[in-house]
PDB file of C-alpha atoms in Angstrom:
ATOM      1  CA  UNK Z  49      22.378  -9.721 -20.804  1.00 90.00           C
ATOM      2  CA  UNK Z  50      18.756  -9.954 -20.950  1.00 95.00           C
ATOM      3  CA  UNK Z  51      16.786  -8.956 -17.894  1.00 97.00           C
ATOM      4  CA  UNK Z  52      13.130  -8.724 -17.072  1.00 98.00           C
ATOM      5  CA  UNK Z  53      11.996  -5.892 -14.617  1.00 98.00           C
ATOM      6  CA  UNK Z  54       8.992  -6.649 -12.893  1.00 98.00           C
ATOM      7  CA  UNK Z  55       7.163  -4.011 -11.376  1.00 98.00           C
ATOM      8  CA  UNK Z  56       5.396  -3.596  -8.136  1.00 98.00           C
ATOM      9  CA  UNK Z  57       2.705  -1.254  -6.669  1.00 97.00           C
ATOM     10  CA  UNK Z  58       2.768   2.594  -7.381  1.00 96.00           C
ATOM     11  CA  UNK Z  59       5.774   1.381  -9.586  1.00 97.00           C
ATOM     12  CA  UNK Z  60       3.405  -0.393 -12.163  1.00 97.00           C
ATOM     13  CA  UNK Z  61       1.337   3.324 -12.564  1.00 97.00           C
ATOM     14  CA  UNK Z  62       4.521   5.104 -13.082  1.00 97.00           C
ATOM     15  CA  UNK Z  63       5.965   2.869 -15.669  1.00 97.00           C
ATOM     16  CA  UNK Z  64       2.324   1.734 -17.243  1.00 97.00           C
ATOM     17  CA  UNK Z  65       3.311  -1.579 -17.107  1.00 98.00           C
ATOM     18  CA  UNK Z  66       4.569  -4.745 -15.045  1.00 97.00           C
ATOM     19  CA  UNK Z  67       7.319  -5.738 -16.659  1.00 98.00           C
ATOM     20  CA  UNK Z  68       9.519  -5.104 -19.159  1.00 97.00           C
ATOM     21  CA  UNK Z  69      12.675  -6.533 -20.666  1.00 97.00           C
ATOM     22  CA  UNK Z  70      15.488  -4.696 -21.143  1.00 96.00           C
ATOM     23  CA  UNK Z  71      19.558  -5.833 -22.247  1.00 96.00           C
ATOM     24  CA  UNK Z  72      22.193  -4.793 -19.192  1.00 96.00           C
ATOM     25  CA  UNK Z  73      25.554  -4.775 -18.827  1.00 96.00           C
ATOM     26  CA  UNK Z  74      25.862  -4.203 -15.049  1.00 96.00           C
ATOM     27  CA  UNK Z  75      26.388  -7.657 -12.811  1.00 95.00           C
ATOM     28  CA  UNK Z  76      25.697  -6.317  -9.664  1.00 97.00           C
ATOM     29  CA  UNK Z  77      22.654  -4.581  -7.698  1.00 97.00           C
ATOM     30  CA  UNK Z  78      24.470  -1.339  -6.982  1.00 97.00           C
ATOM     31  CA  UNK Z  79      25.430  -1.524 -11.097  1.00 97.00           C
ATOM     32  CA  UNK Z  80      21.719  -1.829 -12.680  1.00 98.00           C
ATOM     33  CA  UNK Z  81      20.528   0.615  -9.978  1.00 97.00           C
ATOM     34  CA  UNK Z  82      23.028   3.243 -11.541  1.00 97.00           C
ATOM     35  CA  UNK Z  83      22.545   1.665 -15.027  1.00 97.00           C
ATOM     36  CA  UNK Z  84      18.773   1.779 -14.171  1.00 98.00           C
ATOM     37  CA  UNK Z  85      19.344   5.344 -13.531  1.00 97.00           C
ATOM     38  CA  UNK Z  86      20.848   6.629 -16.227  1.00 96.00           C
ATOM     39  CA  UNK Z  87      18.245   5.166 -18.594  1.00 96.00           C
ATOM     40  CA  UNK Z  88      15.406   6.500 -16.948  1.00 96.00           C
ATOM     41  CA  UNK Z  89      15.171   9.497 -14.955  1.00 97.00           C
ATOM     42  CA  UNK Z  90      11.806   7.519 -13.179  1.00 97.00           C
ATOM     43  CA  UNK Z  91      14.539   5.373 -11.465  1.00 97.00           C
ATOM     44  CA  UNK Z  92      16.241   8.341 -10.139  1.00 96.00           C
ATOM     45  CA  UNK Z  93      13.545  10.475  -8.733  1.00 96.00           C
ATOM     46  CA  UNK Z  94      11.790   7.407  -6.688  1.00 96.00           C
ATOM     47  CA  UNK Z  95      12.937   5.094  -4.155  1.00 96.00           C
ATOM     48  CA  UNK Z  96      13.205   1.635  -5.260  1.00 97.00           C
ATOM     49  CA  UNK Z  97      14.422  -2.053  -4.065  1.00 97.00           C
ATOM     50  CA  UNK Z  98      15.532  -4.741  -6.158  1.00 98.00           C
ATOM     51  CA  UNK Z  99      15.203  -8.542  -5.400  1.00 98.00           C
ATOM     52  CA  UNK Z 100      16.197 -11.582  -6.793  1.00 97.00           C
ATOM     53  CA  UNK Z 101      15.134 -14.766  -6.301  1.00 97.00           C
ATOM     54  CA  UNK Z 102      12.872 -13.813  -3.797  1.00 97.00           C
ATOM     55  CA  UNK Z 103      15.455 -11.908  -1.763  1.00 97.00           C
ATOM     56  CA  UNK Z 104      16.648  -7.939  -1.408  1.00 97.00           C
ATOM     57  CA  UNK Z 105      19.664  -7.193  -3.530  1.00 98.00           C
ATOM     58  CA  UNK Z 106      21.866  -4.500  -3.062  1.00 97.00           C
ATOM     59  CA  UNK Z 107      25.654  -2.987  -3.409  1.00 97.00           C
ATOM     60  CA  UNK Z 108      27.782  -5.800  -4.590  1.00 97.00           C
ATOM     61  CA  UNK Z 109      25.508  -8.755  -4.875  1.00 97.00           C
ATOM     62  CA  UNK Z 110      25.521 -10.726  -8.409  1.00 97.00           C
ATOM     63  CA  UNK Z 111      22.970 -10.244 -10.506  1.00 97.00           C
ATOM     64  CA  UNK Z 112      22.263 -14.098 -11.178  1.00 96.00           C
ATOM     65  CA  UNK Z 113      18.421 -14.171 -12.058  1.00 93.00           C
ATOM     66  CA  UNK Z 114      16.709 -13.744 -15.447  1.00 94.00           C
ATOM     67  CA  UNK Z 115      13.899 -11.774 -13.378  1.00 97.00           C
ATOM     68  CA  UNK Z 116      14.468  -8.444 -10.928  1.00 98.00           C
ATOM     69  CA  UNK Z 117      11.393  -7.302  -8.345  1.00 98.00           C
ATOM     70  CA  UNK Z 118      11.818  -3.605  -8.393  1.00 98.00           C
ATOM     71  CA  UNK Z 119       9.660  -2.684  -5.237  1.00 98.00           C
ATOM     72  CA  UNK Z 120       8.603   0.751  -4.129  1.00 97.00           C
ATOM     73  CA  UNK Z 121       8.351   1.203   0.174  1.00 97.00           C
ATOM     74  CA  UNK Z 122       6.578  -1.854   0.865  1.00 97.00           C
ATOM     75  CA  UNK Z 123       2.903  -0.723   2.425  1.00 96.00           C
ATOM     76  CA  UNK Z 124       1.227  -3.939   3.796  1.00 94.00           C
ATOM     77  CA  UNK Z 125      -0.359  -4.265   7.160  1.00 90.00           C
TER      78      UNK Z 125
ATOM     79  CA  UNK P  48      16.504 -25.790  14.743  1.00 50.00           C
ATOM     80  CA  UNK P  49      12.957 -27.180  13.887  1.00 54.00           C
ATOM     81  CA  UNK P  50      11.782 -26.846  10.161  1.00 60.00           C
ATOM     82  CA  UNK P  51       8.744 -25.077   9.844  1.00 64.00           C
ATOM     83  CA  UNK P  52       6.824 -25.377   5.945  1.00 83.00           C
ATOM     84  CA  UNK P  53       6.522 -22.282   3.878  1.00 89.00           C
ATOM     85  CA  UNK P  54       3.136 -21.238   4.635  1.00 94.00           C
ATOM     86  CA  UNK P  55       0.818 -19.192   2.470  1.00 96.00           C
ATOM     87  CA  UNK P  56      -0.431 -15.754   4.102  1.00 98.00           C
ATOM     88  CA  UNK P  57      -2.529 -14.176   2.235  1.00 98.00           C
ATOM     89  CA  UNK P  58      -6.433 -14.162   2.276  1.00 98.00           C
ATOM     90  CA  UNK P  59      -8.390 -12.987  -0.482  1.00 98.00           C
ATOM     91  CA  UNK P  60     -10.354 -10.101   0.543  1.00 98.00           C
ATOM     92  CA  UNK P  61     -11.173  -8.827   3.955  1.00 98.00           C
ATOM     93  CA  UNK P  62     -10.330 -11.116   7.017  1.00 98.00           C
ATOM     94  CA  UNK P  63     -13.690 -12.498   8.451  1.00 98.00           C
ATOM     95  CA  UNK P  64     -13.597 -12.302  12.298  1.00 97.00           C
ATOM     96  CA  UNK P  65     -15.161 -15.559  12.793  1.00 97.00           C
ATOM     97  CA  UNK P  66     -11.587 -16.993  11.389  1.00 97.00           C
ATOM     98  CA  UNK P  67     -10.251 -14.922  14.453  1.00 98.00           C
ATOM     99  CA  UNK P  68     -12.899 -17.151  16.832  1.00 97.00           C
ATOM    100  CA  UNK P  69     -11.937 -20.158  14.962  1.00 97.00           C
ATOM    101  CA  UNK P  70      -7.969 -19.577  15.505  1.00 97.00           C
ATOM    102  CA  UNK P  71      -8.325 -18.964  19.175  1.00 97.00           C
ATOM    103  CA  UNK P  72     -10.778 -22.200  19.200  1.00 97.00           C
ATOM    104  CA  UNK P  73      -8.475 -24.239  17.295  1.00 96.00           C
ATOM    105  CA  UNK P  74      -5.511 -24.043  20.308  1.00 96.00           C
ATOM    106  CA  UNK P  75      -7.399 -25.224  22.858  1.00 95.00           C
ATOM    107  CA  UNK P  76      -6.397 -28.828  22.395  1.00 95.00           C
ATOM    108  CA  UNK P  77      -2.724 -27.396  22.635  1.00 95.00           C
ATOM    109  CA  UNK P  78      -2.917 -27.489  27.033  1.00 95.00           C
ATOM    110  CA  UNK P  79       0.527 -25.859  26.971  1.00 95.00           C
ATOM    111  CA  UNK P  80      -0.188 -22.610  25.928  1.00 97.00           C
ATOM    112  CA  UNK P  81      -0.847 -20.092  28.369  1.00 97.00           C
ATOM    113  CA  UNK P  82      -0.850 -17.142  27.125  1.00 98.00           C
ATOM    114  CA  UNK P  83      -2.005 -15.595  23.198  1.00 98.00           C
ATOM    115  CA  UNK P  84      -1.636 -12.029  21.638  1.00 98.00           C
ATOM    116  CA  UNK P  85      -3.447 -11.112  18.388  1.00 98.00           C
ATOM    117  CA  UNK P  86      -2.900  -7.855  16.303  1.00 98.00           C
ATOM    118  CA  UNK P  87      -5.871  -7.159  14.163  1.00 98.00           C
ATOM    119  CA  UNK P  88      -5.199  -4.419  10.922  1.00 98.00           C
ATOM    120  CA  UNK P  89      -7.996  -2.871   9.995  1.00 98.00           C
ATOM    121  CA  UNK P  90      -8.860  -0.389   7.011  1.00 97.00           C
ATOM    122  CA  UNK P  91      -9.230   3.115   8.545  1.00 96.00           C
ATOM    123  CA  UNK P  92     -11.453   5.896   6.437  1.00 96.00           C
ATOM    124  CA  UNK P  93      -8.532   7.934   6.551  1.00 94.00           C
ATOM    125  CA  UNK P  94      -9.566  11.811   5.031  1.00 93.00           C
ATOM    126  CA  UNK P  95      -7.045  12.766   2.108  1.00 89.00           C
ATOM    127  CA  UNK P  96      -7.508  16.520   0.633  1.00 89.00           C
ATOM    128  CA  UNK P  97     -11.441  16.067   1.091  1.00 92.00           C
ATOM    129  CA  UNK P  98     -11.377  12.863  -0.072  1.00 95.00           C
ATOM    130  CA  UNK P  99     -12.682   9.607   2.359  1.00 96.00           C
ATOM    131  CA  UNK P 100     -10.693   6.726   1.966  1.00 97.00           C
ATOM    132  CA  UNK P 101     -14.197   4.028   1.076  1.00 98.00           C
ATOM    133  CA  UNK P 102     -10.943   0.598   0.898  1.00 98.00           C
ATOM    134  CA  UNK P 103      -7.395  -0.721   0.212  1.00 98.00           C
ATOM    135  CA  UNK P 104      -6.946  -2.578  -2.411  1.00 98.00           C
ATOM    136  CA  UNK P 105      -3.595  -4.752  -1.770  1.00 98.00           C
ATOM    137  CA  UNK P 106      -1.313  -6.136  -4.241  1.00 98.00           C
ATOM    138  CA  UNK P 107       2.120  -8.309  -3.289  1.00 98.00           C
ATOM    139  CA  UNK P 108       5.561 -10.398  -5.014  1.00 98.00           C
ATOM    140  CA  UNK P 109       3.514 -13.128  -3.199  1.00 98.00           C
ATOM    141  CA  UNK P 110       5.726 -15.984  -3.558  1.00 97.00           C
ATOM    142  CA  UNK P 111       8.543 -13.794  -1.771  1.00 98.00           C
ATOM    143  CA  UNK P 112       5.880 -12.267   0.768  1.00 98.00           C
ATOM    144  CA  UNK P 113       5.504 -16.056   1.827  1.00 98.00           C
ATOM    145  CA  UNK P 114       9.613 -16.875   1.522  1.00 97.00           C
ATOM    146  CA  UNK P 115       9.916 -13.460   3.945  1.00 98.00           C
ATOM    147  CA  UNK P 116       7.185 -14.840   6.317  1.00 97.00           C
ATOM    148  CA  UNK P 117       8.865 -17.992   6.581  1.00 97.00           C
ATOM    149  CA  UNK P 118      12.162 -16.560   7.502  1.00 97.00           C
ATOM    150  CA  UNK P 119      10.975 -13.801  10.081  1.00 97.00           C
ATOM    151  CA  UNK P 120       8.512 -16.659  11.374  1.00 96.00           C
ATOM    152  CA  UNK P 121      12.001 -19.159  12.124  1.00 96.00           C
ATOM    153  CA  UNK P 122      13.783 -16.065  13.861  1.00 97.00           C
ATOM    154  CA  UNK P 123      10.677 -15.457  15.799  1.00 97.00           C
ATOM    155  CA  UNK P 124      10.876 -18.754  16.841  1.00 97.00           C
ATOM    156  CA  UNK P 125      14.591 -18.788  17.931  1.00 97.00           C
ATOM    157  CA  UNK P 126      14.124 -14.976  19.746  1.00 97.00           C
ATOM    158  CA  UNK P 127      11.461 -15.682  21.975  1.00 97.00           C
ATOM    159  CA  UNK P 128       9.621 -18.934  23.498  1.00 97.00           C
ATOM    160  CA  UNK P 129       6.880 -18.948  21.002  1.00 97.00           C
ATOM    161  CA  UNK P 130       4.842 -22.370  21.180  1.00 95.00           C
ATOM    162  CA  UNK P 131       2.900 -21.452  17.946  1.00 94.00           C
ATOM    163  CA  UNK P 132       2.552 -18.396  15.565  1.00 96.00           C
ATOM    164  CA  UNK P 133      -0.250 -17.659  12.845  1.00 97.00           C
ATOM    165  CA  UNK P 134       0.216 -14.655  10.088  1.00 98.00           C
ATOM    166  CA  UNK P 135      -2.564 -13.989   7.449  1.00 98.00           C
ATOM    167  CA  UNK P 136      -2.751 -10.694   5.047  1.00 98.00           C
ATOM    168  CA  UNK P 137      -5.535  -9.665   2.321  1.00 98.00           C
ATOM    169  CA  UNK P 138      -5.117  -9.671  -1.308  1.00 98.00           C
ATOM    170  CA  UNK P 139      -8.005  -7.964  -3.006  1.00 98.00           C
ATOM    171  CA  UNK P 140      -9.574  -5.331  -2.116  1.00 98.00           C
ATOM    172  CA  UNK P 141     -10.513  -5.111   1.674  1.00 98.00           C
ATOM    173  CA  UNK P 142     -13.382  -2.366   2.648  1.00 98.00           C
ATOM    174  CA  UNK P 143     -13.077   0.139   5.658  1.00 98.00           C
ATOM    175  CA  UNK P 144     -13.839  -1.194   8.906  1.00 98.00           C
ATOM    176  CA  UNK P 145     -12.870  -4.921   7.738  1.00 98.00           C
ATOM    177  CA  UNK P 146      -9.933  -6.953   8.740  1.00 98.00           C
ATOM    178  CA  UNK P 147      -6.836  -6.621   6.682  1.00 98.00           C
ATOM    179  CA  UNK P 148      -3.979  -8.213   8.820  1.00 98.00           C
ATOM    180  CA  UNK P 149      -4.069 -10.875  11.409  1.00 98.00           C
ATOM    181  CA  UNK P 150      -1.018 -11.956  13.187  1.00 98.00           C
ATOM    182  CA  UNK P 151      -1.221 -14.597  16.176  1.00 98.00           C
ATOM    183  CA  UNK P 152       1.134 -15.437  18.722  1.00 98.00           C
ATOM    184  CA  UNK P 153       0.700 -18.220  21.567  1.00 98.00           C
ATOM    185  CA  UNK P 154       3.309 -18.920  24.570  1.00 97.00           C
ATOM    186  CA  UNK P 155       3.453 -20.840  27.657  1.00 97.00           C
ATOM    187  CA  UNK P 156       3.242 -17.672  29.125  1.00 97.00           C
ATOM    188  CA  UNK P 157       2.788 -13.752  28.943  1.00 97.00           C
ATOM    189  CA  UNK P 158       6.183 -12.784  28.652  1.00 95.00           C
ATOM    190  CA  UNK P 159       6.447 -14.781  25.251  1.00 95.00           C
ATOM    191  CA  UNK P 160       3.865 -13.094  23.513  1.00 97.00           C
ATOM    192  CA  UNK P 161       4.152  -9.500  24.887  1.00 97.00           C
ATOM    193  CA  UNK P 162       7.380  -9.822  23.652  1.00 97.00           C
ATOM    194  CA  UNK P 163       7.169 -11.342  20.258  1.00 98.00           C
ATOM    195  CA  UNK P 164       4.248  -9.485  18.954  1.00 98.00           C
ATOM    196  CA  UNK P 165       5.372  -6.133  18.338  1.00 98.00           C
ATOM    197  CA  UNK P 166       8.643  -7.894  16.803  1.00 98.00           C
ATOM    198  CA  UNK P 167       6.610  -9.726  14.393  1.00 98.00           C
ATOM    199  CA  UNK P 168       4.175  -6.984  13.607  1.00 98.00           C
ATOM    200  CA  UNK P 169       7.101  -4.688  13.258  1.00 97.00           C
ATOM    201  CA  UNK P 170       9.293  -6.944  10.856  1.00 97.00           C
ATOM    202  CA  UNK P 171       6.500  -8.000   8.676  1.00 97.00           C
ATOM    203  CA  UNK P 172       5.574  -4.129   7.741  1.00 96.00           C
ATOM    204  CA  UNK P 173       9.008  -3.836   6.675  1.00 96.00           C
ATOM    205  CA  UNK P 174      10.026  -6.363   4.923  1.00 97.00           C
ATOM    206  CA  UNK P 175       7.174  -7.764   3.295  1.00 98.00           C
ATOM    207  CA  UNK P 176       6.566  -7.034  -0.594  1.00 98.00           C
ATOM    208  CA  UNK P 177       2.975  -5.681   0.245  1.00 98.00           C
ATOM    209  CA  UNK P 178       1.423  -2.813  -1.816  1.00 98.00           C
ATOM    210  CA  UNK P 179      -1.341  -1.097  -0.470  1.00 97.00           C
ATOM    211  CA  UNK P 180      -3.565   1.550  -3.083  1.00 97.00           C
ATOM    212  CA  UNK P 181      -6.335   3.236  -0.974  1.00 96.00           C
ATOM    213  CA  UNK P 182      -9.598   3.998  -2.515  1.00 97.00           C
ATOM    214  CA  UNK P 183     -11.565   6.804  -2.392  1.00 97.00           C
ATOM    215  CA  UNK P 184     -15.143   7.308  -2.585  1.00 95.00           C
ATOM    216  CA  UNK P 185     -15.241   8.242  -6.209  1.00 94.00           C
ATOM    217  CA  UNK P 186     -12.941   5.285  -7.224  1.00 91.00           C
ATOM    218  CA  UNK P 187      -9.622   7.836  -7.541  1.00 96.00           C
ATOM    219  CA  UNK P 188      -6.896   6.244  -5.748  1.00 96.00           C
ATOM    220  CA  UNK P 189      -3.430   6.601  -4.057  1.00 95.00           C
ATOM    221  CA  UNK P 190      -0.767   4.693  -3.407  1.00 95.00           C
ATOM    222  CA  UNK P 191      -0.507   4.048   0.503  1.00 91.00           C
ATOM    223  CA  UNK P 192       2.803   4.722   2.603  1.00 88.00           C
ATOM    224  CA  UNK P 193       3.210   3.146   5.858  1.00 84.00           C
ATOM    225  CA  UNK P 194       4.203   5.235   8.947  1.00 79.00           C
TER     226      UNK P 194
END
C-alpha cells in the first residue's frame, strides 16, 4: 500500500524533505520500522517514533492511516 | 469524568510575560482557588563548541501536540485535585532570555499544585511532538535534545 512519511524536526534535515510517499507491504508499526530499515540505512542509525492518527504506534499495532509522523526525541519545553 | 475541549497550545513566538500577569489576574473571580504554581521555560544562551546559542526556533505535529495536551490535561485532572490548568508553548522562533513554555496549575490548596506541576511539566516534555533547533549567533544551527 501507499503510505506517506511525514517528517519531523532534525528528521526533515536528514532526509531533505517532509514527506515522502513510498509503497509498503508491512501492516504493523514494528513491520515498516524493519521495512523502513532495510530501505534506508538513515532509519537504522537514528532513533525514530511513528504515529498515526495522532497517536504513538509501535510493535503490533495496525497500520490503518494513509499518513505516518516519524518523530525524532521530541525536544519541546 | 468531566469533558474538557481540545485546546490549542501553542503561541507564536516568545511568550510575553504580561500574558503571565493576565493569567494569574484572570482567576481571581474563581474564590475557590487557593493555591497556583507556574513553570516558566525560558531560552538559555547555552555555549556549544564556541558557539552562543542567540534562539530556538520550535517546530511541532501540532494537531497531535494539542490531542497529547488534551489527554495528559484529563489525567491531570483525575490524579490530583486540580480546580483549573493552563498550558501554552512557542512556535516560531523564540529569542534567549524570552518565554518559551508556560504551564499553570491552580488548586484549592498547596498540596494540589506542588503535586501536579512537576507531573505535568514532566509528561508534556515527553510526550509532546515538539522540535526544538537552537540558533547560534552566526545563524548555524542544531537540533536540540532535551535532558
Amino acid at each position: 500500500m501507499k503510505l506517506t512519511l511525514k517528517y519531523h524536526g532534525r528528521l526533515t534535515e536528514l532526509f531533505g524533505k517532509k514527506e515522502e510517499t513510498i509503497t509498503v507491504t508491512s501492516n504493523t508499526a514494528e513491520a515498516l520500522k524493519q521495512e523502513l530499515e532495510g530501505l534506508d540505512i538513515r532509519f537504522r542509525e537514528n532513533v525514530y517514533q511513528l504515529a498515526q492518527n495522532n497517536k504513538i504506534i509501535k510493535g503490533n499495532e495496525i497500520l490503518t492511516a494513509f499518513d505516518v509522523d516519524i518523530f525524532p526525541p521530541f525536544s519541546g519545553g | 469524568m468531566k469533558e474538557y475541549k481540545v485546546k490549542n497550545i501553542f503561541i507564536e513566538g516568545a511568550i510575553p510575560p504580561e500574558k503571565i500577569a493576565q493569567s494569574i489576574a484572570n482567576h481571581q473571580s474563581k474564590t475557590g482557588i487557593g493555591a497556583h504554581d507556574i513553570f516558566l521555560g525560558q531560552v538559555r544562551a547555552d555555549e556549544i563548541d564556541g558557539k552562543k546559542v542567540t534562539a530556538i526556533e520550535f517546530s511541532a505535529q501540532q494537531e497531535m501536540a494539542n490531542a497529547v495536551c488534551h489527554e495528559i490535561r484529563e489525567t491531570v485532572f483525575e490524579k490530583f485535585p486540580v480546580h483549573c490548568m493552563h498550558i501554552y508553548h512557542s512556535i516560531g522562533r523564540v529569542g534567549v532570555g524570552e518565554l518559551c513554555f508556560f504551564v499553570f496549575v491552580s488548586s484549592g490548596h498547596r498540596e494540589g499544585v506542588f503535586e501536579s506541576l512537576p507531573f505535568l511539566v514532566n509528561e508534556i516534555k515527553a510526550k509532546v511532538p515538539i522540535f526544538g533547533k537552537e540558533i547560534f549567533e552566526d545563524e548555524t544551527h542544531q537540533w536540540k535534545v532535551n535532558k
